[in-house]
Coordinates of C-alpha atoms in Angstrom, one line a residue:
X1 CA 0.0 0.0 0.0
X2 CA 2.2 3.0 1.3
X3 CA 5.9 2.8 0.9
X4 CA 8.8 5.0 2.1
X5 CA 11.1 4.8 -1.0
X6 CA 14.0 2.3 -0.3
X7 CA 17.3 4.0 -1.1
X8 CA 19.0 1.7 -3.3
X9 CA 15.9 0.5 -5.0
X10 CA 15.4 3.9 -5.8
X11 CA 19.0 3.8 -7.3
X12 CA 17.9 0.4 -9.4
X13 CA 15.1 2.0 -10.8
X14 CA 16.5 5.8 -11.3
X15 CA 19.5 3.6 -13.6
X16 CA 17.3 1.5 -15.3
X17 CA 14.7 4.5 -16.3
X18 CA 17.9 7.1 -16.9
X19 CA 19.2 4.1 -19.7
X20 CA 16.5 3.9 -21.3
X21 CA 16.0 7.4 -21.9
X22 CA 19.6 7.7 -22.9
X23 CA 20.5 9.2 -20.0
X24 CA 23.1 8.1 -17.4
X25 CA 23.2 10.0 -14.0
X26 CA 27.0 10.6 -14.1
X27 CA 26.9 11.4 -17.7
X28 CA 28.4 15.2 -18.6
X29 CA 25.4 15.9 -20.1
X30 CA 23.0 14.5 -17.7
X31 CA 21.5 17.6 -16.8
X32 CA 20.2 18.5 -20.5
X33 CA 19.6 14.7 -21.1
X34 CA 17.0 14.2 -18.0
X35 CA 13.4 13.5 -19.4
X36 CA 11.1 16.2 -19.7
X37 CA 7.6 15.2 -18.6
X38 CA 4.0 17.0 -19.2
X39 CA 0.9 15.9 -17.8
X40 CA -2.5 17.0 -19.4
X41 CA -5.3 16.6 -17.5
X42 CA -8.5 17.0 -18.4
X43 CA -11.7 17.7 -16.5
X44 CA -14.8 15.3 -15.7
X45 CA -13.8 13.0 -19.0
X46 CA -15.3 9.8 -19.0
X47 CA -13.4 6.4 -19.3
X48 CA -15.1 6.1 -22.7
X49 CA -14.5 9.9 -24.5
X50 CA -11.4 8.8 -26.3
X51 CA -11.7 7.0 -29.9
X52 CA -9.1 4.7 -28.1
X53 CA -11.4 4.0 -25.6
X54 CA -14.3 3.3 -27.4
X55 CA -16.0 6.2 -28.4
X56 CA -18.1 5.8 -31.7
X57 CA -19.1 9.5 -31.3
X58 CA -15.8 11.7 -30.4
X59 CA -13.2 12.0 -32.7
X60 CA -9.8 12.3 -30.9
X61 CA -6.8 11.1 -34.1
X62 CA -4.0 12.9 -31.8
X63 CA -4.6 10.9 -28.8
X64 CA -5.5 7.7 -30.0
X65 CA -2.1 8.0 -32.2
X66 CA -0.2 8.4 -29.1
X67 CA -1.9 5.7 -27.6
X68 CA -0.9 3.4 -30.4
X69 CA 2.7 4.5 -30.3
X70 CA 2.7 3.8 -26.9
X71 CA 1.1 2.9 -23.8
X72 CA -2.7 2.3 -22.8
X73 CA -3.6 2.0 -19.2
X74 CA -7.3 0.5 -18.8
X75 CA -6.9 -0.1 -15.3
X76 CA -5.7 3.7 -14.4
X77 CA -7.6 5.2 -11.0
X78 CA -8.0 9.1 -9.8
X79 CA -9.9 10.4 -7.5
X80 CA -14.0 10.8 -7.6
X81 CA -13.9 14.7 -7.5
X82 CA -11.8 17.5 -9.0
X83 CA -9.8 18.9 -5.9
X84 CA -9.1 15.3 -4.3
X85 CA -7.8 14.1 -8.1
X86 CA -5.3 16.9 -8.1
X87 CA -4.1 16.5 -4.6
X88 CA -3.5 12.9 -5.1
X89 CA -1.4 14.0 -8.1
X90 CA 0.6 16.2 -7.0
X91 CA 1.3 14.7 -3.7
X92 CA 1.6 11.3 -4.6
X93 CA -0.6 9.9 -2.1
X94 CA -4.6 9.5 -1.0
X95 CA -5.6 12.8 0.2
X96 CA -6.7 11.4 3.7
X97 CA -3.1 11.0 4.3
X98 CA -2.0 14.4 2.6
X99 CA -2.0 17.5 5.4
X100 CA -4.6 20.2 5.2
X101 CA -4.9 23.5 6.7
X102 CA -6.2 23.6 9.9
X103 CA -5.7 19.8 10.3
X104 CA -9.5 20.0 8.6
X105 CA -10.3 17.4 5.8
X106 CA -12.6 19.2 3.4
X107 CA -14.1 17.4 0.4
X108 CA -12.1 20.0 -2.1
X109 CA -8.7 19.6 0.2
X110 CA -6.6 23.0 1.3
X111 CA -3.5 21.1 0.8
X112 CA -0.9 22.5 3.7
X113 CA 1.7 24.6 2.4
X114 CA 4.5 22.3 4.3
X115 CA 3.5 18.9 1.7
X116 CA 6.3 18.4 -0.5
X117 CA 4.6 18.4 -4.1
X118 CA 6.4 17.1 -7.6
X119 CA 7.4 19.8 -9.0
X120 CA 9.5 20.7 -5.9
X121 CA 11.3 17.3 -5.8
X122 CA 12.4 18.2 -9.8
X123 CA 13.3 21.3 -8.6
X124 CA 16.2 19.8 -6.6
X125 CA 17.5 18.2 -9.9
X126 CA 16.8 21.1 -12.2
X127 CA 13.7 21.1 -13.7
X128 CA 11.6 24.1 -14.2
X129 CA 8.2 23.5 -13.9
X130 CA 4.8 25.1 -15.5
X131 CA 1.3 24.7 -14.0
X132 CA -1.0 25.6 -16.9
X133 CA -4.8 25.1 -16.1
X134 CA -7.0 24.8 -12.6
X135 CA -5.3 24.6 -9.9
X136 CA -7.7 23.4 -7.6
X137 CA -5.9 22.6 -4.4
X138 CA -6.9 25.3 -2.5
X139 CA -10.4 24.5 -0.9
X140 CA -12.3 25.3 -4.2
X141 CA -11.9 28.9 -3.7
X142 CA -11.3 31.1 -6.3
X143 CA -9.4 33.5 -4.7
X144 CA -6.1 32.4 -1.8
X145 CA -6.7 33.7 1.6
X146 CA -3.1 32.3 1.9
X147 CA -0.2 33.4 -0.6
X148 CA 1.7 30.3 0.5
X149 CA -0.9 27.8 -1.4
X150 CA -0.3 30.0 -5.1
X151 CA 1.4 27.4 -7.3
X152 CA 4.0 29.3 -7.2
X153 CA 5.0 29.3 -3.7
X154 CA 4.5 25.6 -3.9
X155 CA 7.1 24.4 -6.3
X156 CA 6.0 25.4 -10.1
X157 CA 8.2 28.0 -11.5
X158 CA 5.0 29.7 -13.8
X159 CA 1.7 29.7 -13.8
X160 CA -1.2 30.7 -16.0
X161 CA -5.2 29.5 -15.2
X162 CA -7.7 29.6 -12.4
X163 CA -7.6 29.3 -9.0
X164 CA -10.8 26.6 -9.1
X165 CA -13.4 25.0 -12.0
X166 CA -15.7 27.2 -14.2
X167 CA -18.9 26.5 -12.6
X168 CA -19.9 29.7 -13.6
X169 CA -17.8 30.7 -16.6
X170 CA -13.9 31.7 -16.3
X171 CA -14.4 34.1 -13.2
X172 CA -10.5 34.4 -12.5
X173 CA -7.1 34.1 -14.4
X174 CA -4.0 34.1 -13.1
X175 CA -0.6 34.6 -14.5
X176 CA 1.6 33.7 -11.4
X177 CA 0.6 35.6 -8.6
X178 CA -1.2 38.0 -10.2
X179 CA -4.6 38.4 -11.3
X180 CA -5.2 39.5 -15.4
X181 CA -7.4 41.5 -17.0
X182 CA -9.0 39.6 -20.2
X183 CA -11.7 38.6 -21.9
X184 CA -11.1 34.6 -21.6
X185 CA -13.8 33.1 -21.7
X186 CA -15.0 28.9 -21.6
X187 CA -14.4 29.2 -25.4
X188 CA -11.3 30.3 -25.9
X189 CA -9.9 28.6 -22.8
X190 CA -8.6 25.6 -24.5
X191 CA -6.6 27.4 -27.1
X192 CA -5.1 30.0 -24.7
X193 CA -3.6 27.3 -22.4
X194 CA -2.6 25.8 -25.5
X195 CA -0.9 28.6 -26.3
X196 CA 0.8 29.3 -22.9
X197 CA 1.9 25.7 -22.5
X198 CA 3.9 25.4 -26.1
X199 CA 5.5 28.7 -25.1
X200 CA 6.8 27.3 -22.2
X201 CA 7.9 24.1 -23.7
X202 CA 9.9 26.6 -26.1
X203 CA 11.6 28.8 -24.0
X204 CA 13.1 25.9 -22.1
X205 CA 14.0 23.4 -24.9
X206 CA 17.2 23.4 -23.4
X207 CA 16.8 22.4 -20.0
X208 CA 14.7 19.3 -18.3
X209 CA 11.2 20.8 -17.5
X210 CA 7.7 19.6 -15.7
X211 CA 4.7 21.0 -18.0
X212 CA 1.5 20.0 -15.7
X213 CA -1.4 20.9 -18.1
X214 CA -4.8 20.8 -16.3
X215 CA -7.5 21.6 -19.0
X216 CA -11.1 23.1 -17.2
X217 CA -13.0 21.1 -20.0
X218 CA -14.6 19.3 -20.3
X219 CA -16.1 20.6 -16.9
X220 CA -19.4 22.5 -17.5
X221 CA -19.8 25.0 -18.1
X222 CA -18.9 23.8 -21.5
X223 CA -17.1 25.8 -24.0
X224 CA -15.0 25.2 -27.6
X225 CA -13.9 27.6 -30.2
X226 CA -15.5 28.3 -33.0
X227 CA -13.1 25.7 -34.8
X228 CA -14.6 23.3 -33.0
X229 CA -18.2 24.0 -32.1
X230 CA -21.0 22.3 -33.5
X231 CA -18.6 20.0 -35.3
X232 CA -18.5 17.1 -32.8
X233 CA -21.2 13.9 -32.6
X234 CA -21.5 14.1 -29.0
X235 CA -22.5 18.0 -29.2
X236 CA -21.0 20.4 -27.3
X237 CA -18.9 17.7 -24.8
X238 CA -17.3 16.3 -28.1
X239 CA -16.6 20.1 -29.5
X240 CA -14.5 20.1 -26.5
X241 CA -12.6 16.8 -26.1
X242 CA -12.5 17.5 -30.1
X243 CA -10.3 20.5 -29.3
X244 CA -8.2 19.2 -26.6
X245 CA -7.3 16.5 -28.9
X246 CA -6.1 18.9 -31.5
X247 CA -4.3 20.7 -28.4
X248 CA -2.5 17.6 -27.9
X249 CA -1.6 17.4 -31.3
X250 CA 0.1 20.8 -31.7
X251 CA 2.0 19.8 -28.1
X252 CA 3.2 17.0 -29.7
X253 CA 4.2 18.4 -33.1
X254 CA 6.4 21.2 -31.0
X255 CA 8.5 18.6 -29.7
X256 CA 9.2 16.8 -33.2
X257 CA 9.9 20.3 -34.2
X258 CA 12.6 21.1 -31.6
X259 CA 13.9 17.3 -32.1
X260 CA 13.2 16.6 -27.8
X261 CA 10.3 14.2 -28.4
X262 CA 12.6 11.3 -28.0
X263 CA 13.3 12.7 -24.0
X264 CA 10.0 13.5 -23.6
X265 CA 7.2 11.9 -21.6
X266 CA 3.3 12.8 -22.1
X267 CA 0.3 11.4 -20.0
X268 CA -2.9 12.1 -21.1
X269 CA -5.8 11.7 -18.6
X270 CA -8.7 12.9 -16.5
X271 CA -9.2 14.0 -12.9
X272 CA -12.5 11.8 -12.5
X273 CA -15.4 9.8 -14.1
X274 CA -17.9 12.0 -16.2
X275 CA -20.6 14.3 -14.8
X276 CA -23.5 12.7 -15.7
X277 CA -26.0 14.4 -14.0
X278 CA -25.3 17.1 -16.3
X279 CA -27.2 15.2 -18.9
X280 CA -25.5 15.5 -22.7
X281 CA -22.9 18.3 -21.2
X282 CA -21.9 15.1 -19.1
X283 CA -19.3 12.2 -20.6
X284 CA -19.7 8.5 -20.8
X285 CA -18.7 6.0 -18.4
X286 CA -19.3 2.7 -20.8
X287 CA -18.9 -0.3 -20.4
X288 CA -18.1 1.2 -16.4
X289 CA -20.8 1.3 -13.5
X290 CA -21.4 4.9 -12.2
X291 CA -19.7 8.7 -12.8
X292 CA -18.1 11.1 -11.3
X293 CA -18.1 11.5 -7.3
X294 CA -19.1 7.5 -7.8
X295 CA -17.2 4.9 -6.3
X296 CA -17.9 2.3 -8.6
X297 CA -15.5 1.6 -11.4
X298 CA -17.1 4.5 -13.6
X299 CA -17.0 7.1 -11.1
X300 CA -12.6 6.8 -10.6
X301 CA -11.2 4.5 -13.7
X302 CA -9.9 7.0 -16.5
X303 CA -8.0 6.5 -19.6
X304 CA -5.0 7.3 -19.7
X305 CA -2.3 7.3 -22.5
X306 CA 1.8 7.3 -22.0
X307 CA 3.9 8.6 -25.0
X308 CA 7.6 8.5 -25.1
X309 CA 8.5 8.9 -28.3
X310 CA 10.8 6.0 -29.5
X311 CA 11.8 5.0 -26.1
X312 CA 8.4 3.4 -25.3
X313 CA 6.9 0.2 -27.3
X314 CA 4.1 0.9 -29.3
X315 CA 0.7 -0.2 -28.8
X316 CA 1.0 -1.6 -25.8
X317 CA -2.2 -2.1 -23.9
X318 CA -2.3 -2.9 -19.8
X319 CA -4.3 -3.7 -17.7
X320 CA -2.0 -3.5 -14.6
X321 CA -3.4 -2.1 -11.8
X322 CA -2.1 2.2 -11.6
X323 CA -2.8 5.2 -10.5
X324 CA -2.2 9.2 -10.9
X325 CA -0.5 8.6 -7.3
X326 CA 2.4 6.4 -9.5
X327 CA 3.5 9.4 -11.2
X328 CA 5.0 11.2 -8.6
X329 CA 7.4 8.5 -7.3
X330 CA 8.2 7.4 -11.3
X331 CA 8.9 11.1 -12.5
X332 CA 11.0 11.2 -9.3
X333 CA 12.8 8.0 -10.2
X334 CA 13.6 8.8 -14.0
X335 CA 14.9 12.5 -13.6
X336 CA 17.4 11.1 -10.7
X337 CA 15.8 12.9 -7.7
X338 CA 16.1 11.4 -4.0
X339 CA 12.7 11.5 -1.9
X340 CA 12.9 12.6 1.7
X341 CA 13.8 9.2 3.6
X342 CA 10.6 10.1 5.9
X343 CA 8.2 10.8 2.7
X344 CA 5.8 7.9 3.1
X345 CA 3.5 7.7 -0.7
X346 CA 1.1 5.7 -1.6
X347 CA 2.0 5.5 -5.5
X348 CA 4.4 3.2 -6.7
X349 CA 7.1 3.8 -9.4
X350 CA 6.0 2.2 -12.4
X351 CA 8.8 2.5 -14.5
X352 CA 9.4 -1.4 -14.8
X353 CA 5.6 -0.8 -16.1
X354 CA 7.0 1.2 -18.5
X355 CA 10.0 -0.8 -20.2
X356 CA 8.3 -4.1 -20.2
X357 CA 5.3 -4.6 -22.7
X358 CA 2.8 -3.6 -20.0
X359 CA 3.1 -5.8 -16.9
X360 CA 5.3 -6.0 -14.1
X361 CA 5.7 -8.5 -11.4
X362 CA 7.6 -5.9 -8.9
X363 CA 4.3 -3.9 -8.6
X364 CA 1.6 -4.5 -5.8
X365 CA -2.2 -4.1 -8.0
X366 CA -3.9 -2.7 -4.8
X367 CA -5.9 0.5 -5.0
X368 CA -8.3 1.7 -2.3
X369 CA -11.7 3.9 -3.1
X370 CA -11.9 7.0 -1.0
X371 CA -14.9 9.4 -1.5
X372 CA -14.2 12.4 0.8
X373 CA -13.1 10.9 3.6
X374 CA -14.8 7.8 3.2
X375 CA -13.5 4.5 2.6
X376 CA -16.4 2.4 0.6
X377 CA -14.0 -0.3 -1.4
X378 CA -10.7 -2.0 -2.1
X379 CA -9.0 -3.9 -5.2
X380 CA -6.9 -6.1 -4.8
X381 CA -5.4 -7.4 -8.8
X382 CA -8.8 -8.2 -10.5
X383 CA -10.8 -8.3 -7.1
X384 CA -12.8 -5.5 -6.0
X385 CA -14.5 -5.7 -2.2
X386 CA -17.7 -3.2 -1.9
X387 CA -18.3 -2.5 2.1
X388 CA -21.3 -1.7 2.8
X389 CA -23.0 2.0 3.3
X390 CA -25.8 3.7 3.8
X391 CA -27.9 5.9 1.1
X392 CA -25.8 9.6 0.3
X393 CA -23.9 8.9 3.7
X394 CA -24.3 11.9 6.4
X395 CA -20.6 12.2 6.8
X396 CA -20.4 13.8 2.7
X397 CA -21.0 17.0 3.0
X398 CA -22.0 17.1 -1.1
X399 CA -23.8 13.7 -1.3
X400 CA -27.0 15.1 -0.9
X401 CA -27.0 17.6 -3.1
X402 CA -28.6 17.6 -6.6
X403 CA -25.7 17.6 -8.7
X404 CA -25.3 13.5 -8.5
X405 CA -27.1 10.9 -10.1
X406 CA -29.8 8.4 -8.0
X407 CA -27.5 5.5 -8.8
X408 CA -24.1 6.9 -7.7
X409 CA -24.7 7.1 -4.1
X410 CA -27.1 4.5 -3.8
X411 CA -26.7 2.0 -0.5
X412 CA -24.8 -0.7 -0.7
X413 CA -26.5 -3.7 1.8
X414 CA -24.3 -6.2 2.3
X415 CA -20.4 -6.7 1.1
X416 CA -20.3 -7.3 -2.6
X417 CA -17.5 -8.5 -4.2
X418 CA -17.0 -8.2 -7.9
X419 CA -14.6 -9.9 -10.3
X420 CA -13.2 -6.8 -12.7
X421 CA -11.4 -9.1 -15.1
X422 CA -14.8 -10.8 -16.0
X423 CA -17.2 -8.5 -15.1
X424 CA -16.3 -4.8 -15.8
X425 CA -19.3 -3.4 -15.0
X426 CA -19.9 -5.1 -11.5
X427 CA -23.3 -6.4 -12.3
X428 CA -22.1 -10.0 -10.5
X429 CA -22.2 -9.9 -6.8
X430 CA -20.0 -13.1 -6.1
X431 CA -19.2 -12.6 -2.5
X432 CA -21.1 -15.6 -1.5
X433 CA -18.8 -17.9 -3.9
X434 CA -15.2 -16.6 -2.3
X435 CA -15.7 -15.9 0.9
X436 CA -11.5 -16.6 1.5
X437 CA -11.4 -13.3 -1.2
X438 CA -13.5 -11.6 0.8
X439 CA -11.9 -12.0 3.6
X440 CA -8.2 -11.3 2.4
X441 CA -9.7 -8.6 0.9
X442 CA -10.7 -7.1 4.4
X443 CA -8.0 -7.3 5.8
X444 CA -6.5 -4.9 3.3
X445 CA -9.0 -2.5 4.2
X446 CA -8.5 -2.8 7.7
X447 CA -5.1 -1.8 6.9
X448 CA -6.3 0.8 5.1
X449 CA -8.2 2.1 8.0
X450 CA -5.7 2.1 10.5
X451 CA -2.7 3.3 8.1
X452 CA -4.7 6.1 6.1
X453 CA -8.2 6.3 8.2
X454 CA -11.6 6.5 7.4
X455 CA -14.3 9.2 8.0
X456 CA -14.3 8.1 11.9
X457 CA -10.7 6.9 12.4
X458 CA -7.8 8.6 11.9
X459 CA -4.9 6.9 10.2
X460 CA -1.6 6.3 12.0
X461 CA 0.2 7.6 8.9
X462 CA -1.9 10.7 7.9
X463 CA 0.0 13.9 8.4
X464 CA -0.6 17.1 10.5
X465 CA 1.8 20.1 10.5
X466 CA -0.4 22.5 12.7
X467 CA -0.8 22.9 16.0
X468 CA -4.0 21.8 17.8
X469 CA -7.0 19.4 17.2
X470 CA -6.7 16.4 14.8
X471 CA -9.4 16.7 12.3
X472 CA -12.6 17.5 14.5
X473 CA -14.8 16.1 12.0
X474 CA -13.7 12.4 13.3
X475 CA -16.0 12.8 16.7
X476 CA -19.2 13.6 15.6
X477 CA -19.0 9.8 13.8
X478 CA -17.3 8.2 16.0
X479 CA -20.0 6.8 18.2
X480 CA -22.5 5.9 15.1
X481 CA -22.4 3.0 13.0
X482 CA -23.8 2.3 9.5
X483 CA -26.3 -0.9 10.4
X484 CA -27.5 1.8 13.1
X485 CA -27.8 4.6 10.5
X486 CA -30.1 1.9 7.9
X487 CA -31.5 -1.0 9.2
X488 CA -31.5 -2.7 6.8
X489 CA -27.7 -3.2 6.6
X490 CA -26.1 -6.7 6.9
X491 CA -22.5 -7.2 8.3
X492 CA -20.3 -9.4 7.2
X493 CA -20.1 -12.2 10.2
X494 CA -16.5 -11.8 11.2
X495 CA -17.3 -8.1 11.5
X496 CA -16.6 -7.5 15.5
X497 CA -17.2 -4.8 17.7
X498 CA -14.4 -2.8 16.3
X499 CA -15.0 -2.7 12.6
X500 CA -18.7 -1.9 12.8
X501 CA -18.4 1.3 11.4
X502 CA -17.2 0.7 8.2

């Protein structure tokens, strides 16, 4: 689950990724040789919105070219909602562990200035680093009541975007740590980033750089130039993943042009399942159960896409077990950085993932499924244990609202357990058929519970770095447990007294 990054692995894997980008440490020219990375996330894109990934409606030639020169993950997890997604990210870890302000959890996390994020790891190892997009870290907030949570007093070097999503249109820009006067709207958004980001990728050519490109579409409200609009299938959600694609396209055409694309690494993928609820503005989740803030396989499995250039096989498809939390620890590991001794993550470094032809026996395929604070499953490989919970639970401040779809925080009874490999869309409850699964599988989340926490235990490894009370939200759920919350609950008979409230 969580490791503390052994030294002399670390060294293993840091040779092994630095070779095979042509690039040893102790080489003269290992500073200009270190891989460049850039990340492009997108917002509220469903598992299915990528040709790739099945979509007969939404045209996307750019990525799906990637894709086939390189490396699909189908078994690729974020986080159910925007500001959790991100803090995963960038911190490398579930965002129950990661610190907040206040020692408060909050369902969009204020991420505490003192968490050591990627781009100030690179830092040490002389990257420069760009954050172009929504930042989304800071509590949802569109303004910083704190200077110290700007990107740029948190390790990126740049920054151009918005402090949160466009809910309501583009409401803020930033460029660093200043707010701009323009006329940006949800249309233009798209290409302006664009823009920014192969600026940045020009001006430092020369030199190993982190591009972290967080796109606001295809969040609603919905927006695409007038290249674009009305030209998509899938209306006005296509128009938009329409243009990204061709944003991805012109990202990828600047590197052939400046001859780095063979030291360069793209991921393409989303923060979270689609918004249905939104209705056509929302994505598809197919052949997945449930959407965003879900979760059920629909609500937190993405696609994502790894390019390399030459240095990666091509069309490689896996169905390994990863996460957005993997990047951190892998980006760290290939540009030569050393993590703090003490820096426990949850992500793993995948680049034995990444040099093989899409499966590794050095990883552990174990992935735990948070909502807010919650913890409501566990997979374990191609096993996936459901616990069960009550209707919209209480202790989610945003499960009751409107914006979520009947099915996606529906109760769950008794434990379910699901076989992914065979039934992707967890129609099958087999629990009754393996109850040694079950059980192994409960023991992981114990572990979970006890490491990380849960919404009325907090975890042994969760970090505070301010004074005074321990997130206060734990006691008002601490003496309530979910069969007393809905009757009609069944626990699992070696529940005890102890693990009632899950």
């Amino acid at each position: 689950m969580s490791t503390i990054i052994n030294f002399n692995m670390r060294i293993v894997l840091g040779v092994l990724g630095t070779i095979f980008f042509g690039c040893l440490p102790n080489n003269t020219s290992a500073q200009t040789n270190k891989p460049n990375f850039i990340i492009i996330l997108t917002d509220d894109q469903g598992y299915n919105d990528l040709g790739s990934f099945g979509s007969p409606l939404i045209r996307t030639p750019n990525i799906d070219k990637l894709a086939k020169e390189g490396l699909r993950l189908t078994s690729f997890y974020a986080q159910p909602i925007c500001g959790p997604s991100r803090t995963a990210l960038l911190t490398g870890s579930y965002p129950l562990r990661v610190a907040e302000v206040n020692n408060t959890k909050r369902s969009h996390p204020m991420v505490h200035p003192d968490e050591i994020l990627l781009p100030e790891i690179l830092k040490e190892v002389g990257y420069r680093s760009a954050c172009i997009g929504k930042w989304d870290i800071n509590g949802h907030k569109q303004d910083f009541e704190q200077e110290e949570l700007l990107p740029t007093r948190m390790g990126f070097d740049y920054w151009f975007g918005t402090p949160s999503s466009n809910d309501r249109g583009i409401n803020v820009v930033y460029r660093n740590e200043k707010i701009i006067a323009s006329k940006i709207t949800v249309d233009t958004i798209t290409q302006i980033y664009t823009s920014e980001a192969l600026e940045f990728i020009d001006k430092n050519k020369a030199n190993p750089f982190f591009l972290y490109l967080a796109h606001n579409m295809p969040h609603t409200r919905l927006g695409a130039s007038k290249e674009f609009k009305g030209k998509s299938k899938f209306g006005l959600y296509g128009d938009a993943i329409e243009e990204i694609d061709w944003s991805v396209g012109e990202i990828k055409q600047k590197l052939i042009d400046l001859g780095i694309e063979d030291k360069t690494i793209i991921v393409f993928t989303s923060d979270n399942g689609p918004w249905r609820a939104r209705g056509t503005h929302g994505g598809s989740s197919f052949p997945l159960r449930g959407n965003k803030i879900s979760t059920w396989e629909g609500g937190v499995r993405v696609p994502c896409v790894i390019w390399g250039g030459d240095n990666l096989k091509s069309g490689i498809v896996s169905d390994q077990v990863t996460s957005t939390m993997d990047l951190f620890p892998t980006f760290a590991s290939l540009a030569g950085a050393s993590l703090p001794d003490t820096l426990t993550l949850d992500g793993q470094d995948i680049t034995s993932l990444l040099v093989t032809n899409g499966r590794s026996s050095e990883l552990e395929e174990l992935y735990y499924y948070y909502v807010d604070t919650h913890l409501q499953a566990v997979r374990s490989g191609e096993w996936k244990l459901v616990l069960p919970r009550p209707r919209a639970p209480e202790w989610i401040p945003f499960a009751k609202k409107s914006l979520w779809r009947h099915e996606d925080m529906e109760a769950v009874r008794a434990m379910e357990l699901y076989n992914l490999k065979n039934d992707v869309g967890e129609r099958r409850d087999v629990a009754q058929d393996h109850p040694d699964i079950v059980q192994r599988l409960y023991e992981l989340i114990t572990n979970a519970r006890s490491e990380i926490g849960d919404y009325n235990i907090i975890g042994q490894g969760a970090r505070f770095y301010d004074n005074g009370e321990r997130r206060p939200d734990v006691k008002n759920w601490q003496s309530k447990s979910i069969d007393s919350i809905d009757r009609n609950i069944k626990l699992h008979p070696f529940y005890n007294d102890g693990a009632r409230n899950l």
